[in-house]
CSV table of C-alpha atoms and ligand atoms in Angstrom, one decimal:
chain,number,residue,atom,x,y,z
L,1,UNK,CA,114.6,101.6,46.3
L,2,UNK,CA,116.3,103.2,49.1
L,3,UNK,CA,114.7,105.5,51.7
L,4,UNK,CA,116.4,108.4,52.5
L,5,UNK,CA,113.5,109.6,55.4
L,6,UNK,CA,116.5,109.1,58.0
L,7,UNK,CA,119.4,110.8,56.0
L,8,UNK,CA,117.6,114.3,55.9
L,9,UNK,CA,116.9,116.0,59.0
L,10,UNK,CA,114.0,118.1,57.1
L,11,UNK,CA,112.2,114.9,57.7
L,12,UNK,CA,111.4,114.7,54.0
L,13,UNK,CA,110.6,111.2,52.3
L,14,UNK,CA,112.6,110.3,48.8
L,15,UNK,CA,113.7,107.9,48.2
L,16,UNK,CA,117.2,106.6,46.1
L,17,UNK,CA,118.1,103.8,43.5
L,18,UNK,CA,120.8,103.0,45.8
L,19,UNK,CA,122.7,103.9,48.9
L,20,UNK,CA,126.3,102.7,49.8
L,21,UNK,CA,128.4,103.4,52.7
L,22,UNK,CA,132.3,102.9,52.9
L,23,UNK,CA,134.2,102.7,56.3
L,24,UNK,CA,137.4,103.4,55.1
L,25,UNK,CA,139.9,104.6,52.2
L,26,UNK,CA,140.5,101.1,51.0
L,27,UNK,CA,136.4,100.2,51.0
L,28,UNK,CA,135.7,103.3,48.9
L,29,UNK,CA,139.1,102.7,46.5
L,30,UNK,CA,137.8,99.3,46.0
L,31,UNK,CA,133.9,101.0,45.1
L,32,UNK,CA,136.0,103.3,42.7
L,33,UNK,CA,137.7,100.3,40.6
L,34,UNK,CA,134.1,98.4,40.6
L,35,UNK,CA,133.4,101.6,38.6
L,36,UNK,CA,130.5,102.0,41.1
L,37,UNK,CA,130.3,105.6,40.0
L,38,UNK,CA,129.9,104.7,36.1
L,39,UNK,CA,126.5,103.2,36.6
L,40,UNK,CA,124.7,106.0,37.2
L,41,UNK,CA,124.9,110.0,39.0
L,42,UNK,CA,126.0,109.9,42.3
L,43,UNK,CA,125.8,112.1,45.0
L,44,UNK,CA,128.3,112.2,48.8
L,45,UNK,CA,125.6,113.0,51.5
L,46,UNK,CA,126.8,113.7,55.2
L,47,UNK,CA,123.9,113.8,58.4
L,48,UNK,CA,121.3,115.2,55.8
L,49,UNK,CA,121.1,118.4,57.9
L,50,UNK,CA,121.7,121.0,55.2
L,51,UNK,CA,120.0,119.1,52.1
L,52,UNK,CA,116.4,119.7,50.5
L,53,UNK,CA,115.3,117.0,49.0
L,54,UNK,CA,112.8,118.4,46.0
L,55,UNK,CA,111.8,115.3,44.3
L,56,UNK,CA,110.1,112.0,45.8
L,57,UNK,CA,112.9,109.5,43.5
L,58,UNK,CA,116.7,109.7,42.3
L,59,UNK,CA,117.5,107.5,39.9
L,60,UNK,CA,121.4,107.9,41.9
L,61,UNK,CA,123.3,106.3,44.1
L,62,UNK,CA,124.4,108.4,47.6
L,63,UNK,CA,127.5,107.8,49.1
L,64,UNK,CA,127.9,108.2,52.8
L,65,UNK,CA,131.2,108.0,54.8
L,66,UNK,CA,131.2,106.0,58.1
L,67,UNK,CA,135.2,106.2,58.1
L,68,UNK,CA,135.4,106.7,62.4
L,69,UNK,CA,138.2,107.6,64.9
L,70,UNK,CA,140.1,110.1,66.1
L,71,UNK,CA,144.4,110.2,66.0
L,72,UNK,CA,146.1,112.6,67.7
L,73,UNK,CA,149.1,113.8,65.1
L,74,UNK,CA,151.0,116.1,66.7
L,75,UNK,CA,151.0,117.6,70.3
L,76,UNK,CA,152.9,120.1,71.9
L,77,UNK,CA,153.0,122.1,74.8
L,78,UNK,CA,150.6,125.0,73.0
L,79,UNK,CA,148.5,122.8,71.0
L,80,UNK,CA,147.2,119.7,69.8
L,81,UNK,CA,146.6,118.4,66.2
L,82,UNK,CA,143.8,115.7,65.3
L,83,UNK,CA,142.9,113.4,62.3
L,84,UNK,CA,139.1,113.0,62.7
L,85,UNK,CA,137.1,110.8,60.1
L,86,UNK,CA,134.6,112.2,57.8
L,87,UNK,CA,131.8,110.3,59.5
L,88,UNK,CA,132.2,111.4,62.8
L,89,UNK,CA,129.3,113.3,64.3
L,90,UNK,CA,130.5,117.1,64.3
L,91,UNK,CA,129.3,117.6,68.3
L,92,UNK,CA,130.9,114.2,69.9
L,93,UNK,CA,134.3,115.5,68.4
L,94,UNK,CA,133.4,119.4,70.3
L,95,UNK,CA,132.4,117.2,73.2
L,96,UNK,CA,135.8,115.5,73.2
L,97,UNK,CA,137.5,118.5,72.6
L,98,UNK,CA,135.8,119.9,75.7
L,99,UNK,CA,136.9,117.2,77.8
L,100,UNK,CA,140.2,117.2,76.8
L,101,UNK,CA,140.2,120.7,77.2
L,102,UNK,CA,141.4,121.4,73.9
L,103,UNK,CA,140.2,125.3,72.9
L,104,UNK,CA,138.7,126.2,69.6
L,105,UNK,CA,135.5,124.2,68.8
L,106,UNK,CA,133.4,125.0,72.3
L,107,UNK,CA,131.4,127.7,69.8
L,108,UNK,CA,130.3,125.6,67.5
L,109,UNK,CA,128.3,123.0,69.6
L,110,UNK,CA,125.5,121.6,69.1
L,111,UNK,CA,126.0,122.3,65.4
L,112,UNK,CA,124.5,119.0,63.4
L,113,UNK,CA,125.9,117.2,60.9
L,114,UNK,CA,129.5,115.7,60.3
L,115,UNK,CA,132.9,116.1,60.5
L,116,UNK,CA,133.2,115.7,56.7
L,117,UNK,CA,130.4,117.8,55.6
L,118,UNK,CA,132.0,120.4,58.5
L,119,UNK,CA,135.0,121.0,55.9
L,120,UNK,CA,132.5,121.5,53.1
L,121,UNK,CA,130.3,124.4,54.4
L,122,UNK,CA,132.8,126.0,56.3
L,123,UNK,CA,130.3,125.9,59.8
L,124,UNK,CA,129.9,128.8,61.9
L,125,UNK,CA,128.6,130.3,64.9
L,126,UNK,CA,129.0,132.9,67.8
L,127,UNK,CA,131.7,134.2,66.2
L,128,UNK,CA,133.6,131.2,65.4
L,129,UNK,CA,134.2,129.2,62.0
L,130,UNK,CA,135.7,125.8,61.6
L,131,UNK,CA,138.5,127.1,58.4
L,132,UNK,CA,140.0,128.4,61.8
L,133,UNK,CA,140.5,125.0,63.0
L,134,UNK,CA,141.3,123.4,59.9
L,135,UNK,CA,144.5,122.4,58.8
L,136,UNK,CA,143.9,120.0,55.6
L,137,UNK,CA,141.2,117.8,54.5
L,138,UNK,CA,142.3,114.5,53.0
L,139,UNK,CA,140.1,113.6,49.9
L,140,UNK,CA,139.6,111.5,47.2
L,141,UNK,CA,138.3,111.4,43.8
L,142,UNK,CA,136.2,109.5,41.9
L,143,UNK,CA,139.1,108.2,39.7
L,144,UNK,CA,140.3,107.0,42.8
L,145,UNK,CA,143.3,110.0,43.2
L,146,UNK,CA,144.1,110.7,46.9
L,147,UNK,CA,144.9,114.5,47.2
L,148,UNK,CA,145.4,116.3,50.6
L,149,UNK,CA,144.1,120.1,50.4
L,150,UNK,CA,146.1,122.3,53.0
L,151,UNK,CA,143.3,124.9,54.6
L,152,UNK,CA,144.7,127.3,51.9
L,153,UNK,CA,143.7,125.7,49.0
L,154,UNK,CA,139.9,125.2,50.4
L,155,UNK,CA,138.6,128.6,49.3
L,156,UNK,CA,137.1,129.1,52.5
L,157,UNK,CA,134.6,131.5,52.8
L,158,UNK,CA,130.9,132.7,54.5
L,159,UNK,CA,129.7,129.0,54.4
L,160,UNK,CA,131.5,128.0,51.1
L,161,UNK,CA,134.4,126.2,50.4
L,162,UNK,CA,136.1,124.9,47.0
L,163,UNK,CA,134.2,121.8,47.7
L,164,UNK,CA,130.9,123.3,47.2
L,165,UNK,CA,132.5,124.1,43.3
L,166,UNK,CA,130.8,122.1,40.8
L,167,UNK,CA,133.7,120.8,39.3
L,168,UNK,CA,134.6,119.8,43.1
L,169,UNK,CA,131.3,118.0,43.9
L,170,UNK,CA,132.3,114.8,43.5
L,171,UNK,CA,135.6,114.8,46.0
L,172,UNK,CA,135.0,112.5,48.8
L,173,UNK,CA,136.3,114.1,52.2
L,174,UNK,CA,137.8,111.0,53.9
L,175,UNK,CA,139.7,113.0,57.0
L,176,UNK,CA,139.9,116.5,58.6
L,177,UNK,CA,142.9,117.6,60.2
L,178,UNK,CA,142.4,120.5,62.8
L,179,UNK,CA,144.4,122.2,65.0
L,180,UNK,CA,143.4,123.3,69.0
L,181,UNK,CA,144.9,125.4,71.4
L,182,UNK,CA,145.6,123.9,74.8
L,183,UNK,CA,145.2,127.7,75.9
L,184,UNK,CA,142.2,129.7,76.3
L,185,UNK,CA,141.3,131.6,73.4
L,186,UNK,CA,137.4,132.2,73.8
L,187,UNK,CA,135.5,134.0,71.8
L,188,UNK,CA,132.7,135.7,74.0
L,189,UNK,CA,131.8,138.8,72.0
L,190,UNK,CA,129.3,137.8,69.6
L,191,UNK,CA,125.3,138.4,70.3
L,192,UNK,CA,124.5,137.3,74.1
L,193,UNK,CA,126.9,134.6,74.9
L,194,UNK,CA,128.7,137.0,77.4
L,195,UNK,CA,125.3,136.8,79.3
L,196,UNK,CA,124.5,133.5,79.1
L,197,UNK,CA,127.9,133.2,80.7
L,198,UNK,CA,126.8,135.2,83.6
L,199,UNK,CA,129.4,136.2,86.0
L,200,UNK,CA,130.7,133.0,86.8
L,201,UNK,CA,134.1,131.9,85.9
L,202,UNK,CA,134.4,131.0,82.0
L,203,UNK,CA,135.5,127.8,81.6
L,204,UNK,CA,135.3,125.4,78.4
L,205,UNK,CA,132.3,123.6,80.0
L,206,UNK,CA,130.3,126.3,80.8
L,207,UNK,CA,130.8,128.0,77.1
L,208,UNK,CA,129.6,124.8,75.8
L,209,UNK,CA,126.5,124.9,77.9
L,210,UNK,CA,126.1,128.7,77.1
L,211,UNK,CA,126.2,127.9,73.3
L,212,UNK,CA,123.5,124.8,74.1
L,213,UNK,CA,121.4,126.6,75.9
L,214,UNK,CA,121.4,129.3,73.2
L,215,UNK,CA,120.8,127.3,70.3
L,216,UNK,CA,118.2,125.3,72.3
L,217,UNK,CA,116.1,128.0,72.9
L,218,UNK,CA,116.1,129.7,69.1
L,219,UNK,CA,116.4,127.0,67.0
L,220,UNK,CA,114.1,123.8,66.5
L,221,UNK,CA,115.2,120.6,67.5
L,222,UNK,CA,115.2,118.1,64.1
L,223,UNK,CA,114.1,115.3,66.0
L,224,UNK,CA,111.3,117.0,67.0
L,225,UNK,CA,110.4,119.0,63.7
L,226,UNK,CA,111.7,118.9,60.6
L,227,UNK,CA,114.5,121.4,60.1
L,228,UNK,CA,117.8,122.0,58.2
L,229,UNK,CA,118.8,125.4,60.3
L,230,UNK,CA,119.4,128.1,58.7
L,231,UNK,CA,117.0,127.9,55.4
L,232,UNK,CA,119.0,131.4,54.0
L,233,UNK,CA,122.2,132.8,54.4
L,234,UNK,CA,123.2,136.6,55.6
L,235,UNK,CA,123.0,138.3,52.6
L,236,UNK,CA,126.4,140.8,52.0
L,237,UNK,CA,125.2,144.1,50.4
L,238,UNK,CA,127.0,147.5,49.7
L,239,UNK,CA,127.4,150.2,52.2
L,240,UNK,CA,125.5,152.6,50.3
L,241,UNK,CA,122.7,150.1,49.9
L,242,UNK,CA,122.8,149.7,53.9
L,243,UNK,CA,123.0,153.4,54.8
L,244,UNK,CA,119.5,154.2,52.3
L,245,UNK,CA,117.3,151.3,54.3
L,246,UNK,CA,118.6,152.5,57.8
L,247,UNK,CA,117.5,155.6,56.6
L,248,UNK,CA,113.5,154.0,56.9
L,249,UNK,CA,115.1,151.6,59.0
L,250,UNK,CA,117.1,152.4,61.7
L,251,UNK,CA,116.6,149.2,64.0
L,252,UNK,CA,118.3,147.6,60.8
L,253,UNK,CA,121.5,145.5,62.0
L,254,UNK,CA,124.5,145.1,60.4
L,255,UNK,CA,128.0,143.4,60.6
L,256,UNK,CA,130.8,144.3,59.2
L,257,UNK,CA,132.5,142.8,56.1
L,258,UNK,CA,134.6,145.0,54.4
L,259,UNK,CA,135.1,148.8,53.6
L,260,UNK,CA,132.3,148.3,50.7
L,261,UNK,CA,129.6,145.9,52.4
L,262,UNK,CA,127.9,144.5,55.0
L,263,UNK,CA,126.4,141.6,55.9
L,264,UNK,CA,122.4,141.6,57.2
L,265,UNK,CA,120.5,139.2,59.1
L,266,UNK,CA,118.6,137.1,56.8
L,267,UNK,CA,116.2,136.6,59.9
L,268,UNK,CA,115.9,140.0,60.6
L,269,UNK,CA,114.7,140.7,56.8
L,270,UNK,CA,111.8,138.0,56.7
L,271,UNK,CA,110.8,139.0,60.7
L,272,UNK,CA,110.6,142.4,59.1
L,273,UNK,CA,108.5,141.2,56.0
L,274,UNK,CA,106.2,139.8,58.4
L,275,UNK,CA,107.0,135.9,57.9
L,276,UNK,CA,107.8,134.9,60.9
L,277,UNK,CA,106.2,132.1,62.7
L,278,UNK,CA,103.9,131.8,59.7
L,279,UNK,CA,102.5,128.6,58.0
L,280,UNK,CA,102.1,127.7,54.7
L,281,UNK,CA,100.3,124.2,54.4
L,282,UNK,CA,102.7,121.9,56.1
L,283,UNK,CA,105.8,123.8,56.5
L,284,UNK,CA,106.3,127.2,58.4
L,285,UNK,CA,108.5,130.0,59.3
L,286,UNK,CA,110.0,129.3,62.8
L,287,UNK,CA,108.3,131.1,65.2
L,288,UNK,CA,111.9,131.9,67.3
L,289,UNK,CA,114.1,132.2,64.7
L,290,UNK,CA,112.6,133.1,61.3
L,291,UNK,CA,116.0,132.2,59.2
L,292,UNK,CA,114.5,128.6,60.0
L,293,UNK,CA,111.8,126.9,57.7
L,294,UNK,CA,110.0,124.2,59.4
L,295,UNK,CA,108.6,120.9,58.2
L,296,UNK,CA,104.8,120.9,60.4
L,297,UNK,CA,104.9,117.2,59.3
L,298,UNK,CA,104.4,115.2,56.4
L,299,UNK,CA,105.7,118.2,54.0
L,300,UNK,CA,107.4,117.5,50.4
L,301,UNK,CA,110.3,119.2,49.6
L,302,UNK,CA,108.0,121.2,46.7
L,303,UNK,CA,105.8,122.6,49.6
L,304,UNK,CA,109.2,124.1,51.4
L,305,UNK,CA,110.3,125.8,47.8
L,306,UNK,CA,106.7,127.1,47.4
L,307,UNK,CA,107.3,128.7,51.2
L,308,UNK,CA,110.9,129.6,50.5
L,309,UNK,CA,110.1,131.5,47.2
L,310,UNK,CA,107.5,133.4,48.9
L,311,UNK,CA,109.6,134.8,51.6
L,312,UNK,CA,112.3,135.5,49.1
L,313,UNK,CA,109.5,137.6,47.2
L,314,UNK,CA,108.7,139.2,50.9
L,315,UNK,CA,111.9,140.4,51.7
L,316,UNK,CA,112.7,141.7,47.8
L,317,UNK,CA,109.7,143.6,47.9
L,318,UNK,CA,109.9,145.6,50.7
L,319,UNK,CA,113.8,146.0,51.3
L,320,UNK,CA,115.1,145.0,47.7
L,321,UNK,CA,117.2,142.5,48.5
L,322,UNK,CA,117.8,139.1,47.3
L,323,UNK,CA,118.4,136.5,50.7
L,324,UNK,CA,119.8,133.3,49.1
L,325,UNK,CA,119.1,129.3,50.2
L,326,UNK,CA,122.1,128.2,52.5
L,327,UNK,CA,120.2,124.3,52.5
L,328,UNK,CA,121.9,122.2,49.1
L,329,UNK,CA,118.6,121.8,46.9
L,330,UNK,CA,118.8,118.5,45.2
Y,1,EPU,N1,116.9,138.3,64.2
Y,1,EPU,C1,115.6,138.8,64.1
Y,1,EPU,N2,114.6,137.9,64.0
Y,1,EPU,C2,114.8,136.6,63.8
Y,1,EPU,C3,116.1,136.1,63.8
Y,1,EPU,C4,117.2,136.9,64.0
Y,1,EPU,O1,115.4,140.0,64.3
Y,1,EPU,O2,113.8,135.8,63.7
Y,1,EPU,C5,118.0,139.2,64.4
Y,1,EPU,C6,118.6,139.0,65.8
Y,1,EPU,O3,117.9,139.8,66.8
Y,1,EPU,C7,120.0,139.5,65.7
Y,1,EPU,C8,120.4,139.0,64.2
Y,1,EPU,O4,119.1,138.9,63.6
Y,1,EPU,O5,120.1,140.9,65.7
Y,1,EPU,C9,121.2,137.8,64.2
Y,1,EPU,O6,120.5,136.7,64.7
Y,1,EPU,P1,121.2,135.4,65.3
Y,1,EPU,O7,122.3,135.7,66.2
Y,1,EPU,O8,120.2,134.4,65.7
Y,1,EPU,O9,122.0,134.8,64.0
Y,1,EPU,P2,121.7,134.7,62.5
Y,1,EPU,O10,122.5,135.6,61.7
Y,1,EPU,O11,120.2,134.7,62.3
Y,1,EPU,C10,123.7,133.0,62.2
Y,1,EPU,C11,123.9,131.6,61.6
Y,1,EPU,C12,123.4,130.6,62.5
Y,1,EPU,C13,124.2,130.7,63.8
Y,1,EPU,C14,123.9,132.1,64.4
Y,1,EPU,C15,124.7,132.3,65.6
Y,1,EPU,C16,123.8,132.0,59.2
Y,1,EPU,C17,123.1,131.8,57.9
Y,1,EPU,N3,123.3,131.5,60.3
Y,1,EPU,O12,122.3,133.2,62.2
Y,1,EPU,O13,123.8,129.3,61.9
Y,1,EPU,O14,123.8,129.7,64.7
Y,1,EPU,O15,124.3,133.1,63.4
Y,1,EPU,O16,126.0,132.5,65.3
Y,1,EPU,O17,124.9,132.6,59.1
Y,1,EPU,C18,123.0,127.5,60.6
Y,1,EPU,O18,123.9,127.8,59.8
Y,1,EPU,O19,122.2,126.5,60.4
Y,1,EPU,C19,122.8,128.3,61.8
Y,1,EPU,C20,121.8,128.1,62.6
């Protein structure tokens, strides 16, 4: 039995039949033709930071990439291209971008997780998303194929990508290629970054610090208390929908997603409902940001459904909309 305490930043105990890492293409070809994968379900997990677990024992194995390192491919005088490992930690790679100043990534800092697992959720913050890094994402399956995806063929989306498919599950993400410009191309507009910034000079360092100083401030630090950010995502409804609850709502915000919808603030809905900062047993709304469920210590991954459900049932009841998990239940 395996404990996977350390692999889930909810801080939830469970534990695993077995748990095998691979450092490079070769160590997890050679796991393949063992016919590792045969013996029982299996299951790729990055950092842990968007995962639930919901029962105290899988009879599974997890898989995690540790393949390292960082190539530059291709440089010219407007931009850079990179082959990052899956197992790299998702803010040293913004941090190295940063100090090569190498434009792009400086918006989503601070941003847990992996590079791997980056590919998979399509991250996104302040305005940015990483499918607009992206260039391909080398994979492999469990038959032991090699297949490189261009950034087309992802499906990227609002935190979903083709890897999030079922049929797509079990593709292990070995590399991700992005591209960054070596010219500015920051993106200030979204929510108070601008004045964070303040009025001095914007540079790639200080939008970094902006965006950690943000995120600090709002969200919970997992080290500190159990959290997988975001709990929900922003649910997309129709205009008309929109227009009838600003009508009893006009504090309501929105932004726009296409001629037909928008999309709402998950966190705005269950603040609204009254849920914020409030506690259930050992797990609670976030008290600064109520799109985050908290683990108050020692909590089970069936006490953060019960809490999760009952928000869902807040929100539905008084604006009649359906807010959706973001965090992978397994
Ligand atoms: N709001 C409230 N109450 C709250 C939280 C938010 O009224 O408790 C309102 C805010 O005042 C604002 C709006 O909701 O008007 C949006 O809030 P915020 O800028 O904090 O962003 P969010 O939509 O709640 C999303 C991402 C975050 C990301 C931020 C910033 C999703 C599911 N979440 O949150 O991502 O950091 O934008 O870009 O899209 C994550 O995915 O784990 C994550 C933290």
């Amino acid at each position: 039995m395996y404990s996977l305490l350390s692999h889930n930043t909810f801080g939830i105990e469970a534990c695993a039949a077995c748990f095998v890492e691979y450092h490079s293409e070769s160590e997890l070809k050679g796991l393949v033709e063992a016919s590792l994968f045969k013996e029982r379900p299996y299951f790729c997990i990055g950092a842990g930071s968007n995962v639930l677990f919901t029962r105290p024992y899988y009879d599974w194995t997890f898989l995690h990439s540790a393949i390292r390192g960082m190539e530059v491919t291709h440089e010219d005088a407007d931009c850079v291209e990179v082959r990052v490992g899956s197992g790299e930690v998702w803010d040293e790679f913004v941090q190295t971008c940063v100090n090569r100043k190498w434009y792009g990534a400086e918006n989503l800092s601070l941003i847990p997780g992996e590079v791997g697992a980056s590919a998979v959720q399509n991250i996104g913050a302040y305005g940015a998303e990483v499918k607009d890094l992206i260039t391909s994402v080398e994979t492999m399956d469990a038959d032991g194929h090699s297949r490189v995806y261009e950034v087309c063929e992802c499906g990227y989306g609002y935190r979903t990508s083709i890897f999030k498919r079922a049929d797509k599950k079990h593709v292990f993400i070995l590399y991700v290629n992005f591209r960054l410009s070596k010219h500015p191309c920051f993106q200030l507009d979204y929510g108070n970054v601008r004045q964070e910034l303040g009025t001095d000079e914007v540079t790639l360092g200080r939008v970094r610090k902006a965006i950690i100083d943000i995120r600090r401030r709002k969200l919970p630090d997992p080290s500190l208390q159990g959290n997988a950010g975001s709990f929900f995502v922003n649910p997309v409804i129709s205009r008309t929908h929109y227009e009838a609850l600003r009508a009893v709502y006009p504090q309501m915000p929105c932004y726009e997603v296409d001629a037909g919808h928008v999309k709402v603030p998950a966190g705005w809905l269950i603040e609204q409902a009254g849920w914020k900062g409030r506690r259930m047993g050992p797990v609670a709304v976030h008290d600064r940001q109520a799109l985050v469920l908290v683990n108050l210590g020692d909590a089970t991954g069936a006490d953060v459904v019960r809490l999760a459900d009952v928000v869902r049932e807040a929100v539905h009841a008084k604006f009649g909309i359906e807010i959706r998990p973001e965090v992978n239940f397994l």
